[in-house]
Amino acid sequence: MKVKAFTAALAALAVSGAVEAADMGDVETPIRLSLNNWTGQRLSTYIAGGMLEEAGYTVEYVEADQGALYEQIATGELHAMVEIWTTSNPDEYIAAREAGRVEELGDLGLDARNGVVYPPYVAQMCPGLPNWEALRDCASIFSQDGNGKRGRYLAYPESWGSPGADRIRALDLPFDVVAAESEAAMIEEFQQAYKDKRPVIATFWAPHWAMSSYALQFVRLPKPEPACYSDPSWGPNPKATGDCDFARGGVVKASWFGFKDRWPAAHEILKNYELSIWDQQPLIGLVDVRGETVQGAARGWLAVNRAKWMPTVEEATGKGRS
């Protein structure tokens, strides 16, 4: 009896598993994924696209117009973006999500961190680091010629949002904020600063190969709490909100609201798609340091790591089930 019951249970489980597989939907229409202007996002996108292609979809990779990105997703001109850093204050995304115009598909899985960084040798030039208060007294070493009263602070490109600049201003530190032109320009600045042993301070993020290659250190800012963003009396500057460190995590995926109905299985794949910092960071190094193409690095990762991602495709489509 026990054997018969167990056999019946297995059969029921197999049937229920087959039922759970989502419909493929409109396989004739390409799924348009957004490519943005930093290496990690492009890698995340090509890996997600490779999973969708394995499932049987056609994927188009579209260079994003950063200023119109979330409007394009809301209207279905683009169908999904798989790496949105909510800690970088993407106001347009948050507005579109809260208005119900885009669907958030959950966390990507990166243990992400934005922060204020400096090379390790700078600590000898600015006693008191990594505590942020030390920057009040040594801002001059970060000036253009090293002798000015105000330091030069390198922030993210304007199209990314510039939360580092927001922090510097909220903490009332004597720095002039300059937005980098691109991720590559930020890396070039670090390289030149190391070569000259020149002080440099900037907003930067992990995961990124440069964090380990240049041993970049995070400045210790006041611990972030919800009141930091709403109550000026909280924190060291009673006249400003945002005078604290960046929140950790907060890298999400989002899609056009019609995505689920048009491509049910693809929707499930993107919803369950995750990529860890330990997978992404070495790939960024392959591209930015060793000159591999993003597409090549993503294809290589997919080939070597089928055991990590193929179950997500199989669960959504039923592919590979007996």
PDB file of C-alpha atoms in Angstrom:
ATOM      1  CA  MET A   1       0.000   0.000   0.000  1.00  0.00           C
ATOM      2  CA  LYS A   2       2.770   2.390   0.912  1.00  0.00           C
ATOM      3  CA  VAL A   3       4.518   1.742  -2.410  1.00  0.00           C
ATOM      4  CA  LYS A   4       1.281   2.340  -4.340  1.00  0.00           C
ATOM      5  CA  ALA A   5       0.609   5.557  -2.425  1.00  0.00           C
ATOM      6  CA  PHE A   6       4.134   6.785  -3.025  1.00  0.00           C
ATOM      7  CA  THR A   7       3.869   5.977  -6.752  1.00  0.00           C
ATOM      8  CA  ALA A   8       0.543   7.804  -6.964  1.00  0.00           C
ATOM      9  CA  ALA A   9       2.053  10.812  -5.196  1.00  0.00           C
ATOM     10  CA  LEU A  10       4.936  10.929  -7.665  1.00  0.00           C
ATOM     11  CA  ALA A  11       2.536  10.767 -10.590  1.00  0.00           C
ATOM     12  CA  ALA A  12       0.468  13.587  -9.136  1.00  0.00           C
ATOM     13  CA  LEU A  13       3.595  15.645  -8.589  1.00  0.00           C
ATOM     14  CA  ALA A  14       4.660  15.108 -12.203  1.00  0.00           C
ATOM     15  CA  VAL A  15       1.258  16.166 -13.456  1.00  0.00           C
ATOM     16  CA  SER A  16       1.183  19.248 -11.224  1.00  0.00           C
ATOM     17  CA  GLY A  17       4.690  20.180 -12.416  1.00  0.00           C
ATOM     18  CA  ALA A  18       3.573  19.986 -16.029  1.00  0.00           C
ATOM     19  CA  VAL A  19       0.556  22.186 -15.269  1.00  0.00           C
ATOM     20  CA  GLU A  20       2.759  24.798 -13.599  1.00  0.00           C
ATOM     21  CA  ALA A  21       4.774  25.400 -16.764  1.00  0.00           C
ATOM     22  CA  ALA A  22       3.758  28.763 -18.206  1.00  0.00           C
ATOM     23  CA  ASP A  23       2.584  29.332 -21.767  1.00  0.00           C
ATOM     24  CA  MET A  24       5.280  30.622 -24.111  1.00  0.00           C
ATOM     25  CA  GLY A  25       2.993  33.292 -25.550  1.00  0.00           C
ATOM     26  CA  ASP A  26       3.905  35.386 -28.582  1.00  0.00           C
ATOM     27  CA  VAL A  27       7.201  33.799 -29.628  1.00  0.00           C
ATOM     28  CA  GLU A  28       7.095  35.577 -32.991  1.00  0.00           C
ATOM     29  CA  THR A  29       7.568  39.021 -31.420  1.00  0.00           C
ATOM     30  CA  PRO A  30      11.081  39.865 -30.135  1.00  0.00           C
ATOM     31  CA  ILE A  31      11.493  40.794 -26.480  1.00  0.00           C
ATOM     32  CA  ARG A  32      13.269  44.152 -26.279  1.00  0.00           C
ATOM     33  CA  LEU A  33      15.688  44.468 -23.360  1.00  0.00           C
ATOM     34  CA  SER A  34      17.267  47.763 -22.330  1.00  0.00           C
ATOM     35  CA  LEU A  35      21.064  48.198 -22.495  1.00  0.00           C
ATOM     36  CA  ASN A  36      22.330  50.957 -20.201  1.00  0.00           C
ATOM     37  CA  ASN A  37      25.664  52.684 -19.937  1.00  0.00           C
ATOM     38  CA  TRP A  38      27.502  50.648 -17.327  1.00  0.00           C
ATOM     39  CA  THR A  39      29.205  47.300 -17.811  1.00  0.00           C
ATOM     40  CA  GLY A  40      27.494  45.353 -15.041  1.00  0.00           C
ATOM     41  CA  GLN A  41      24.025  46.194 -16.345  1.00  0.00           C
ATOM     42  CA  ARG A  42      24.935  45.128 -19.865  1.00  0.00           C
ATOM     43  CA  LEU A  43      26.275  41.818 -18.565  1.00  0.00           C
ATOM     44  CA  SER A  44      23.123  41.222 -16.511  1.00  0.00           C
ATOM     45  CA  THR A  45      21.052  41.953 -19.612  1.00  0.00           C
ATOM     46  CA  TYR A  46      22.915  39.653 -21.996  1.00  0.00           C
ATOM     47  CA  ILE A  47      22.781  36.835 -19.430  1.00  0.00           C
ATOM     48  CA  ALA A  48      19.021  37.331 -19.016  1.00  0.00           C
ATOM     49  CA  GLY A  49      18.667  37.470 -22.788  1.00  0.00           C
ATOM     50  CA  GLY A  50      20.626  34.231 -23.160  1.00  0.00           C
ATOM     51  CA  MET A  51      18.215  32.520 -20.771  1.00  0.00           C
ATOM     52  CA  LEU A  52      15.231  33.798 -22.760  1.00  0.00           C
ATOM     53  CA  GLU A  53      16.818  32.638 -26.020  1.00  0.00           C
ATOM     54  CA  GLU A  54      17.425  29.200 -24.520  1.00  0.00           C
ATOM     55  CA  ALA A  55      13.722  29.085 -23.673  1.00  0.00           C
ATOM     56  CA  GLY A  56      12.862  29.755 -27.330  1.00  0.00           C
ATOM     57  CA  TYR A  57      12.363  33.519 -27.524  1.00  0.00           C
ATOM     58  CA  THR A  58      13.945  36.072 -29.830  1.00  0.00           C
ATOM     59  CA  VAL A  59      15.624  38.947 -27.987  1.00  0.00           C
ATOM     60  CA  GLU A  60      16.547  42.429 -29.159  1.00  0.00           C
ATOM     61  CA  TYR A  61      19.062  44.442 -27.160  1.00  0.00           C
ATOM     62  CA  VAL A  62      18.252  48.149 -27.342  1.00  0.00           C
ATOM     63  CA  GLU A  63      20.586  50.994 -26.378  1.00  0.00           C
ATOM     64  CA  ALA A  64      18.584  52.970 -23.839  1.00  0.00           C
ATOM     65  CA  ASP A  65      17.746  56.634 -24.064  1.00  0.00           C
ATOM     66  CA  GLN A  66      18.392  57.267 -20.378  1.00  0.00           C
ATOM     67  CA  GLY A  67      16.089  60.266 -20.241  1.00  0.00           C
ATOM     68  CA  ALA A  68      13.138  58.366 -21.717  1.00  0.00           C
ATOM     69  CA  LEU A  69      13.858  54.838 -20.451  1.00  0.00           C
ATOM     70  CA  TYR A  70      11.021  54.327 -17.985  1.00  0.00           C
ATOM     71  CA  GLU A  71       8.483  56.020 -20.218  1.00  0.00           C
ATOM     72  CA  GLN A  72       9.531  53.627 -22.995  1.00  0.00           C
ATOM     73  CA  ILE A  73       9.030  50.650 -20.672  1.00  0.00           C
ATOM     74  CA  ALA A  74       5.667  52.013 -19.506  1.00  0.00           C
ATOM     75  CA  THR A  75       4.420  52.292 -23.095  1.00  0.00           C
ATOM     76  CA  GLY A  76       5.851  48.942 -24.234  1.00  0.00           C
ATOM     77  CA  GLU A  77       8.429  50.402 -26.616  1.00  0.00           C
ATOM     78  CA  LEU A  78      10.961  48.599 -24.403  1.00  0.00           C
ATOM     79  CA  HIS A  79       9.868  45.482 -22.560  1.00  0.00           C
ATOM     80  CA  ALA A  80      12.212  45.113 -19.574  1.00  0.00           C
ATOM     81  CA  MET A  81      15.273  46.341 -17.713  1.00  0.00           C
ATOM     82  CA  VAL A  82      17.037  43.873 -15.438  1.00  0.00           C
ATOM     83  CA  GLU A  83      19.339  46.041 -13.300  1.00  0.00           C
ATOM     84  CA  ILE A  84      17.815  49.144 -11.701  1.00  0.00           C
ATOM     85  CA  TRP A  85      19.723  50.568  -8.742  1.00  0.00           C
ATOM     86  CA  THR A  86      16.998  52.012  -6.550  1.00  0.00           C
ATOM     87  CA  THR A  87      19.654  53.298  -4.129  1.00  0.00           C
ATOM     88  CA  SER A  88      20.776  55.711  -6.858  1.00  0.00           C
ATOM     89  CA  ASN A  89      17.462  57.576  -6.528  1.00  0.00           C
ATOM     90  CA  PRO A  90      15.987  56.898  -9.988  1.00  0.00           C
ATOM     91  CA  ASP A  91      13.083  59.304  -9.558  1.00  0.00           C
ATOM     92  CA  GLU A  92      11.586  58.470 -12.954  1.00  0.00           C
ATOM     93  CA  TYR A  93      11.499  54.760 -12.154  1.00  0.00           C
ATOM     94  CA  ILE A  94       9.999  55.246  -8.706  1.00  0.00           C
ATOM     95  CA  ALA A  95       7.326  57.561 -10.115  1.00  0.00           C
ATOM     96  CA  ALA A  96       6.450  55.077 -12.879  1.00  0.00           C
ATOM     97  CA  ARG A  97       6.292  52.174 -10.415  1.00  0.00           C
ATOM     98  CA  GLU A  98       4.150  54.033  -7.887  1.00  0.00           C
ATOM     99  CA  ALA A  99       1.809  55.149 -10.661  1.00  0.00           C
ATOM    100  CA  GLY A 100       1.375  51.509 -11.712  1.00  0.00           C
ATOM    101  CA  ARG A 101       2.940  52.087 -15.132  1.00  0.00           C
ATOM    102  CA  VAL A 102       5.748  49.518 -14.812  1.00  0.00           C
ATOM    103  CA  GLU A 103       5.864  46.181 -13.007  1.00  0.00           C
ATOM    104  CA  GLU A 104       8.684  45.493 -10.574  1.00  0.00           C
ATOM    105  CA  LEU A 105       9.911  41.904 -10.992  1.00  0.00           C
ATOM    106  CA  GLY A 106      11.791  41.503  -7.735  1.00  0.00           C
ATOM    107  CA  ASP A 107      15.397  41.722  -6.612  1.00  0.00           C
ATOM    108  CA  LEU A 108      18.261  40.782  -8.945  1.00  0.00           C
ATOM    109  CA  GLY A 109      20.276  39.379  -6.046  1.00  0.00           C
ATOM    110  CA  LEU A 110      23.310  41.670  -6.125  1.00  0.00           C
ATOM    111  CA  ASP A 111      24.596  42.660  -2.683  1.00  0.00           C
ATOM    112  CA  ALA A 112      24.992  46.138  -4.055  1.00  0.00           C
ATOM    113  CA  ARG A 113      26.535  49.143  -2.387  1.00  0.00           C
ATOM    114  CA  ASN A 114      26.989  52.762  -3.392  1.00  0.00           C
ATOM    115  CA  GLY A 115      29.421  54.816  -1.369  1.00  0.00           C
ATOM    116  CA  VAL A 116      32.050  57.527  -1.125  1.00  0.00           C
ATOM    117  CA  VAL A 117      35.460  55.992  -1.880  1.00  0.00           C
ATOM    118  CA  TYR A 118      39.141  56.879  -1.818  1.00  0.00           C
ATOM    119  CA  PRO A 119      42.423  55.016  -2.531  1.00  0.00           C
ATOM    120  CA  PRO A 120      44.179  53.603   0.569  1.00  0.00           C
ATOM    121  CA  TYR A 121      47.189  55.951   0.390  1.00  0.00           C
ATOM    122  CA  VAL A 122      44.855  58.929   0.892  1.00  0.00           C
ATOM    123  CA  ALA A 123      44.346  57.920   4.528  1.00  0.00           C
ATOM    124  CA  GLN A 124      47.947  59.048   5.234  1.00  0.00           C
ATOM    125  CA  MET A 125      47.190  62.455   3.719  1.00  0.00           C
ATOM    126  CA  CYS A 126      43.888  62.906   5.512  1.00  0.00           C
ATOM    127  CA  PRO A 127      44.163  61.788   9.146  1.00  0.00           C
ATOM    128  CA  GLY A 128      40.864  60.635  10.555  1.00  0.00           C
ATOM    129  CA  LEU A 129      39.663  58.680   7.534  1.00  0.00           C
ATOM    130  CA  PRO A 130      37.578  56.603   7.084  1.00  0.00           C
ATOM    131  CA  ASN A 131      35.322  58.778   9.290  1.00  0.00           C
ATOM    132  CA  TRP A 132      33.541  61.363   7.144  1.00  0.00           C
ATOM    133  CA  GLU A 133      34.247  64.267   9.529  1.00  0.00           C
ATOM    134  CA  ALA A 134      37.915  64.120   8.488  1.00  0.00           C
ATOM    135  CA  LEU A 135      36.927  65.448   5.056  1.00  0.00           C
ATOM    136  CA  ARG A 136      36.028  68.813   6.569  1.00  0.00           C
ATOM    137  CA  ASP A 137      39.643  69.432   7.555  1.00  0.00           C
ATOM    138  CA  CYS A 138      41.460  67.976   4.546  1.00  0.00           C
ATOM    139  CA  ALA A 139      39.241  68.991   1.635  1.00  0.00           C
ATOM    140  CA  SER A 140      42.063  71.114   0.229  1.00  0.00           C
ATOM    141  CA  ILE A 141      44.184  68.083  -0.708  1.00  0.00           C
ATOM    142  CA  PHE A 142      41.423  67.089  -3.143  1.00  0.00           C
ATOM    143  CA  SER A 143      41.422  70.444  -4.924  1.00  0.00           C
ATOM    144  CA  GLN A 144      42.592  70.711  -8.519  1.00  0.00           C
ATOM    145  CA  ASP A 145      46.098  71.836  -7.540  1.00  0.00           C
ATOM    146  CA  GLY A 146      46.121  70.477  -3.996  1.00  0.00           C
ATOM    147  CA  ASN A 147      46.161  73.949  -2.483  1.00  0.00           C
ATOM    148  CA  GLY A 148      42.606  75.237  -2.878  1.00  0.00           C
ATOM    149  CA  LYS A 149      40.135  75.651  -0.046  1.00  0.00           C
ATOM    150  CA  ARG A 150      37.499  73.412  -1.624  1.00  0.00           C
ATOM    151  CA  GLY A 151      38.043  69.860  -2.790  1.00  0.00           C
ATOM    152  CA  ARG A 152      36.955  68.315  -6.074  1.00  0.00           C
ATOM    153  CA  TYR A 153      34.458  65.471  -5.729  1.00  0.00           C
ATOM    154  CA  LEU A 154      33.812  63.094  -8.640  1.00  0.00           C
ATOM    155  CA  ALA A 155      30.163  62.004  -8.838  1.00  0.00           C
ATOM    156  CA  TYR A 156      28.303  59.592 -11.102  1.00  0.00           C
ATOM    157  CA  PRO A 157      27.390  60.681 -14.633  1.00  0.00           C
ATOM    158  CA  GLU A 158      24.359  62.950 -14.518  1.00  0.00           C
ATOM    159  CA  SER A 159      22.209  60.447 -16.417  1.00  0.00           C
ATOM    160  CA  TRP A 160      22.630  57.937 -13.559  1.00  0.00           C
ATOM    161  CA  GLY A 161      21.377  60.247 -10.848  1.00  0.00           C
ATOM    162  CA  SER A 162      24.062  61.563  -8.512  1.00  0.00           C
ATOM    163  CA  PRO A 163      23.449  60.435  -4.943  1.00  0.00           C
ATOM    164  CA  GLY A 164      27.088  60.988  -4.005  1.00  0.00           C
ATOM    165  CA  ALA A 165      26.676  64.655  -4.809  1.00  0.00           C
ATOM    166  CA  ASP A 166      23.519  64.725  -2.698  1.00  0.00           C
ATOM    167  CA  ARG A 167      25.413  63.291   0.280  1.00  0.00           C
ATOM    168  CA  ILE A 168      28.294  65.733  -0.010  1.00  0.00           C
ATOM    169  CA  ARG A 169      25.911  68.689  -0.077  1.00  0.00           C
ATOM    170  CA  ALA A 170      23.691  67.331   2.697  1.00  0.00           C
ATOM    171  CA  LEU A 171      26.713  66.826   4.953  1.00  0.00           C
ATOM    172  CA  ASP A 172      27.802  70.397   4.131  1.00  0.00           C
ATOM    173  CA  LEU A 173      31.302  69.339   3.122  1.00  0.00           C
ATOM    174  CA  PRO A 174      33.555  71.869   1.345  1.00  0.00           C
ATOM    175  CA  PHE A 175      33.697  70.159  -2.046  1.00  0.00           C
ATOM    176  CA  ASP A 176      32.763  71.170  -5.578  1.00  0.00           C
ATOM    177  CA  VAL A 177      30.948  68.291  -7.273  1.00  0.00           C
ATOM    178  CA  VAL A 178      31.914  67.303 -10.829  1.00  0.00           C
ATOM    179  CA  ALA A 179      29.881  64.685 -12.693  1.00  0.00           C
ATOM    180  CA  ALA A 180      31.931  62.064 -14.533  1.00  0.00           C
ATOM    181  CA  GLU A 181      31.252  61.665 -18.249  1.00  0.00           C
ATOM    182  CA  SER A 182      31.050  57.874 -18.036  1.00  0.00           C
ATOM    183  CA  GLU A 183      32.071  54.781 -16.108  1.00  0.00           C
ATOM    184  CA  ALA A 184      35.234  54.594 -18.229  1.00  0.00           C
ATOM    185  CA  ALA A 185      36.095  58.184 -17.297  1.00  0.00           C
ATOM    186  CA  MET A 186      35.818  57.312 -13.607  1.00  0.00           C
ATOM    187  CA  ILE A 187      38.165  54.346 -14.029  1.00  0.00           C
ATOM    188  CA  GLU A 188      40.646  56.501 -15.941  1.00  0.00           C
ATOM    189  CA  GLU A 189      40.593  59.023 -13.089  1.00  0.00           C
ATOM    190  CA  PHE A 190      41.431  56.297 -10.553  1.00  0.00           C
ATOM    191  CA  GLN A 191      44.219  54.955 -12.764  1.00  0.00           C
ATOM    192  CA  GLN A 192      45.824  58.368 -13.180  1.00  0.00           C
ATOM    193  CA  ALA A 193      45.462  59.186  -9.499  1.00  0.00           C
ATOM    194  CA  TYR A 194      47.235  55.946  -8.558  1.00  0.00           C
ATOM    195  CA  LYS A 195      50.004  56.631 -11.036  1.00  0.00           C
ATOM    196  CA  ASP A 196      50.589  60.123  -9.613  1.00  0.00           C
ATOM    197  CA  LYS A 197      49.753  59.150  -5.993  1.00  0.00           C
ATOM    198  CA  ARG A 198      47.272  62.003  -6.124  1.00  0.00           C
ATOM    199  CA  PRO A 199      44.259  62.221  -3.797  1.00  0.00           C
ATOM    200  CA  VAL A 200      40.919  61.446  -5.406  1.00  0.00           C
ATOM    201  CA  ILE A 201      37.477  61.021  -3.863  1.00  0.00           C
ATOM    202  CA  ALA A 202      34.371  59.843  -5.667  1.00  0.00           C
ATOM    203  CA  THR A 203      31.059  58.063  -5.570  1.00  0.00           C
ATOM    204  CA  PHE A 204      31.537  54.440  -6.581  1.00  0.00           C
ATOM    205  CA  TRP A 205      29.894  51.071  -6.203  1.00  0.00           C
ATOM    206  CA  ALA A 206      30.270  47.377  -5.629  1.00  0.00           C
ATOM    207  CA  PRO A 207      30.184  44.950  -7.328  1.00  0.00           C
ATOM    208  CA  HIS A 208      32.982  46.298  -9.503  1.00  0.00           C
ATOM    209  CA  TRP A 209      36.451  44.963 -10.233  1.00  0.00           C
ATOM    210  CA  ALA A 210      38.002  48.367  -9.452  1.00  0.00           C
ATOM    211  CA  MET A 211      37.015  48.061  -5.788  1.00  0.00           C
ATOM    212  CA  SER A 212      39.520  45.239  -5.332  1.00  0.00           C
ATOM    213  CA  SER A 213      42.049  46.202  -8.015  1.00  0.00           C
ATOM    214  CA  TYR A 214      42.553  49.666  -6.504  1.00  0.00           C
ATOM    215  CA  ALA A 215      41.737  48.609  -2.925  1.00  0.00           C
ATOM    216  CA  LEU A 216      39.210  51.431  -2.767  1.00  0.00           C
ATOM    217  CA  GLN A 217      37.985  52.215   0.728  1.00  0.00           C
ATOM    218  CA  PHE A 218      34.507  53.415   1.701  1.00  0.00           C
ATOM    219  CA  VAL A 219      34.176  56.568   3.778  1.00  0.00           C
ATOM    220  CA  ARG A 220      32.228  55.834   6.971  1.00  0.00           C
ATOM    221  CA  LEU A 221      29.118  58.031   6.750  1.00  0.00           C
ATOM    222  CA  PRO A 222      26.318  58.266   9.355  1.00  0.00           C
ATOM    223  CA  LYS A 223      24.269  55.083   9.446  1.00  0.00           C
ATOM    224  CA  PRO A 224      21.218  55.338   7.172  1.00  0.00           C
ATOM    225  CA  GLU A 225      17.797  55.342   8.817  1.00  0.00           C
ATOM    226  CA  PRO A 226      14.379  56.229   7.381  1.00  0.00           C
ATOM    227  CA  ALA A 227      14.327  59.534   9.297  1.00  0.00           C
ATOM    228  CA  CYS A 228      17.487  60.603   7.454  1.00  0.00           C
ATOM    229  CA  TYR A 229      15.447  61.068   4.283  1.00  0.00           C
ATOM    230  CA  SER A 230      12.427  62.817   5.796  1.00  0.00           C
ATOM    231  CA  ASP A 231      13.441  64.705   8.937  1.00  0.00           C
ATOM    232  CA  PRO A 232      16.062  67.482   8.646  1.00  0.00           C
ATOM    233  CA  SER A 233      16.576  67.452  12.426  1.00  0.00           C
ATOM    234  CA  TRP A 234      17.923  63.883  12.153  1.00  0.00           C
ATOM    235  CA  GLY A 235      21.666  63.647  11.564  1.00  0.00           C
ATOM    236  CA  PRO A 236      24.596  66.054  11.651  1.00  0.00           C
ATOM    237  CA  ASN A 237      23.052  68.748   9.425  1.00  0.00           C
ATOM    238  CA  PRO A 238      19.784  70.096  10.918  1.00  0.00           C
ATOM    239  CA  LYS A 239      19.039  71.978   7.682  1.00  0.00           C
ATOM    240  CA  ALA A 240      19.057  69.025   5.286  1.00  0.00           C
ATOM    241  CA  THR A 241      17.769  65.519   4.683  1.00  0.00           C
ATOM    242  CA  GLY A 242      19.966  62.803   3.189  1.00  0.00           C
ATOM    243  CA  ASP A 243      22.914  63.438   5.540  1.00  0.00           C
ATOM    244  CA  CYS A 244      23.689  59.742   5.946  1.00  0.00           C
ATOM    245  CA  ASP A 245      25.161  56.756   4.124  1.00  0.00           C
ATOM    246  CA  PHE A 246      23.575  54.945   1.193  1.00  0.00           C
ATOM    247  CA  ALA A 247      21.127  52.115   1.771  1.00  0.00           C
ATOM    248  CA  ARG A 248      22.473  48.688   0.809  1.00  0.00           C
ATOM    249  CA  GLY A 249      20.987  46.420  -1.852  1.00  0.00           C
ATOM    250  CA  GLY A 250      18.050  47.655  -3.867  1.00  0.00           C
ATOM    251  CA  VAL A 251      18.898  46.337  -7.365  1.00  0.00           C
ATOM    252  CA  VAL A 252      15.641  45.299  -9.012  1.00  0.00           C
ATOM    253  CA  LYS A 253      14.170  44.196 -12.342  1.00  0.00           C
ATOM    254  CA  ALA A 254      11.134  45.740 -14.009  1.00  0.00           C
ATOM    255  CA  SER A 255       8.998  45.253 -17.091  1.00  0.00           C
ATOM    256  CA  TRP A 256       6.204  46.651 -19.192  1.00  0.00           C
ATOM    257  CA  PHE A 257       2.860  45.770 -17.604  1.00  0.00           C
ATOM    258  CA  GLY A 258       1.796  43.887 -20.733  1.00  0.00           C
ATOM    259  CA  PHE A 259       4.835  41.600 -20.535  1.00  0.00           C
ATOM    260  CA  LYS A 260       3.188  38.885 -18.427  1.00  0.00           C
ATOM    261  CA  ASP A 261       0.214  38.502 -20.781  1.00  0.00           C
ATOM    262  CA  ARG A 262       2.255  38.481 -23.986  1.00  0.00           C
ATOM    263  CA  TRP A 263       5.098  36.209 -22.798  1.00  0.00           C
ATOM    264  CA  PRO A 264       4.023  34.331 -19.636  1.00  0.00           C
ATOM    265  CA  ALA A 265       7.023  31.976 -19.494  1.00  0.00           C
ATOM    266  CA  ALA A 266       9.496  34.800 -20.193  1.00  0.00           C
ATOM    267  CA  HIS A 267       7.883  36.795 -17.399  1.00  0.00           C
ATOM    268  CA  GLU A 268       8.497  33.898 -15.010  1.00  0.00           C
ATOM    269  CA  ILE A 269      12.119  33.602 -16.146  1.00  0.00           C
ATOM    270  CA  LEU A 270      12.873  37.271 -15.544  1.00  0.00           C
ATOM    271  CA  LYS A 271      10.963  37.281 -12.264  1.00  0.00           C
ATOM    272  CA  ASN A 272      13.078  34.370 -10.939  1.00  0.00           C
ATOM    273  CA  TYR A 273      16.360  35.438 -12.557  1.00  0.00           C
ATOM    274  CA  GLU A 274      19.108  36.235 -10.043  1.00  0.00           C
ATOM    275  CA  LEU A 275      22.806  37.047 -10.415  1.00  0.00           C
ATOM    276  CA  SER A 276      25.189  37.244  -7.470  1.00  0.00           C
ATOM    277  CA  ILE A 277      27.984  39.742  -6.913  1.00  0.00           C
ATOM    278  CA  TRP A 278      30.448  36.821  -7.111  1.00  0.00           C
ATOM    279  CA  ASP A 279      29.239  35.973 -10.608  1.00  0.00           C
ATOM    280  CA  GLN A 280      29.028  39.510 -11.951  1.00  0.00           C
ATOM    281  CA  GLN A 281      32.190  41.133 -10.571  1.00  0.00           C
ATOM    282  CA  PRO A 282      34.728  38.854 -12.341  1.00  0.00           C
ATOM    283  CA  LEU A 283      32.815  39.329 -15.594  1.00  0.00           C
ATOM    284  CA  ILE A 284      33.110  43.108 -15.280  1.00  0.00           C
ATOM    285  CA  GLY A 285      36.865  42.627 -14.945  1.00  0.00           C
ATOM    286  CA  LEU A 286      36.960  40.436 -18.069  1.00  0.00           C
ATOM    287  CA  VAL A 287      35.319  43.218 -20.052  1.00  0.00           C
ATOM    288  CA  ASP A 288      36.885  46.347 -18.589  1.00  0.00           C
ATOM    289  CA  VAL A 289      40.401  45.047 -17.919  1.00  0.00           C
ATOM    290  CA  ARG A 290      41.014  42.176 -20.321  1.00  0.00           C
ATOM    291  CA  GLY A 291      39.058  43.553 -23.261  1.00  0.00           C
ATOM    292  CA  GLU A 292      36.498  40.760 -23.633  1.00  0.00           C
ATOM    293  CA  THR A 293      33.233  41.810 -25.249  1.00  0.00           C
ATOM    294  CA  VAL A 294      30.174  41.963 -23.028  1.00  0.00           C
ATOM    295  CA  GLN A 295      28.425  39.465 -25.290  1.00  0.00           C
ATOM    296  CA  GLY A 296      31.385  37.092 -25.168  1.00  0.00           C
ATOM    297  CA  ALA A 297      31.709  37.286 -21.382  1.00  0.00           C
ATOM    298  CA  ALA A 298      27.976  36.636 -20.949  1.00  0.00           C
ATOM    299  CA  ARG A 299      28.033  33.677 -23.366  1.00  0.00           C
ATOM    300  CA  GLY A 300      31.016  32.200 -21.536  1.00  0.00           C
ATOM    301  CA  TRP A 301      29.296  32.519 -18.171  1.00  0.00           C
ATOM    302  CA  LEU A 302      26.116  30.926 -19.504  1.00  0.00           C
ATOM    303  CA  ALA A 303      28.077  28.004 -20.989  1.00  0.00           C
ATOM    304  CA  VAL A 304      29.987  27.291 -17.777  1.00  0.00           C
ATOM    305  CA  ASN A 305      27.110  27.841 -15.362  1.00  0.00           C
ATOM    306  CA  ARG A 306      24.158  26.005 -16.916  1.00  0.00           C
ATOM    307  CA  ALA A 307      23.490  24.253 -13.620  1.00  0.00           C
ATOM    308  CA  LYS A 308      22.854  27.641 -11.987  1.00  0.00           C
ATOM    309  CA  TRP A 309      20.407  29.132 -14.473  1.00  0.00           C
ATOM    310  CA  MET A 310      18.875  26.296 -16.486  1.00  0.00           C
ATOM    311  CA  PRO A 311      16.483  25.236 -13.664  1.00  0.00           C
ATOM    312  CA  THR A 312      14.901  28.703 -13.879  1.00  0.00           C
ATOM    313  CA  VAL A 313      14.196  28.176 -17.588  1.00  0.00           C
ATOM    314  CA  GLU A 314      12.961  24.630 -17.019  1.00  0.00           C
ATOM    315  CA  GLU A 315      10.631  25.681 -14.209  1.00  0.00           C
ATOM    316  CA  ALA A 316       9.038  28.375 -16.361  1.00  0.00           C
ATOM    317  CA  THR A 317       8.730  26.440 -19.619  1.00  0.00           C
ATOM    318  CA  GLY A 318       8.700  22.771 -18.671  1.00  0.00           C
ATOM    319  CA  LYS A 319      11.727  22.327 -20.901  1.00  0.00           C
ATOM    320  CA  GLY A 320      13.829  19.297 -19.979  1.00  0.00           C
ATOM    321  CA  ARG A 321      11.097  17.639 -17.899  1.00  0.00           C
ATOM    322  CA  SER A 322      10.424  13.974 -18.558  1.00  0.00           C
TER     323      SER A 322
END
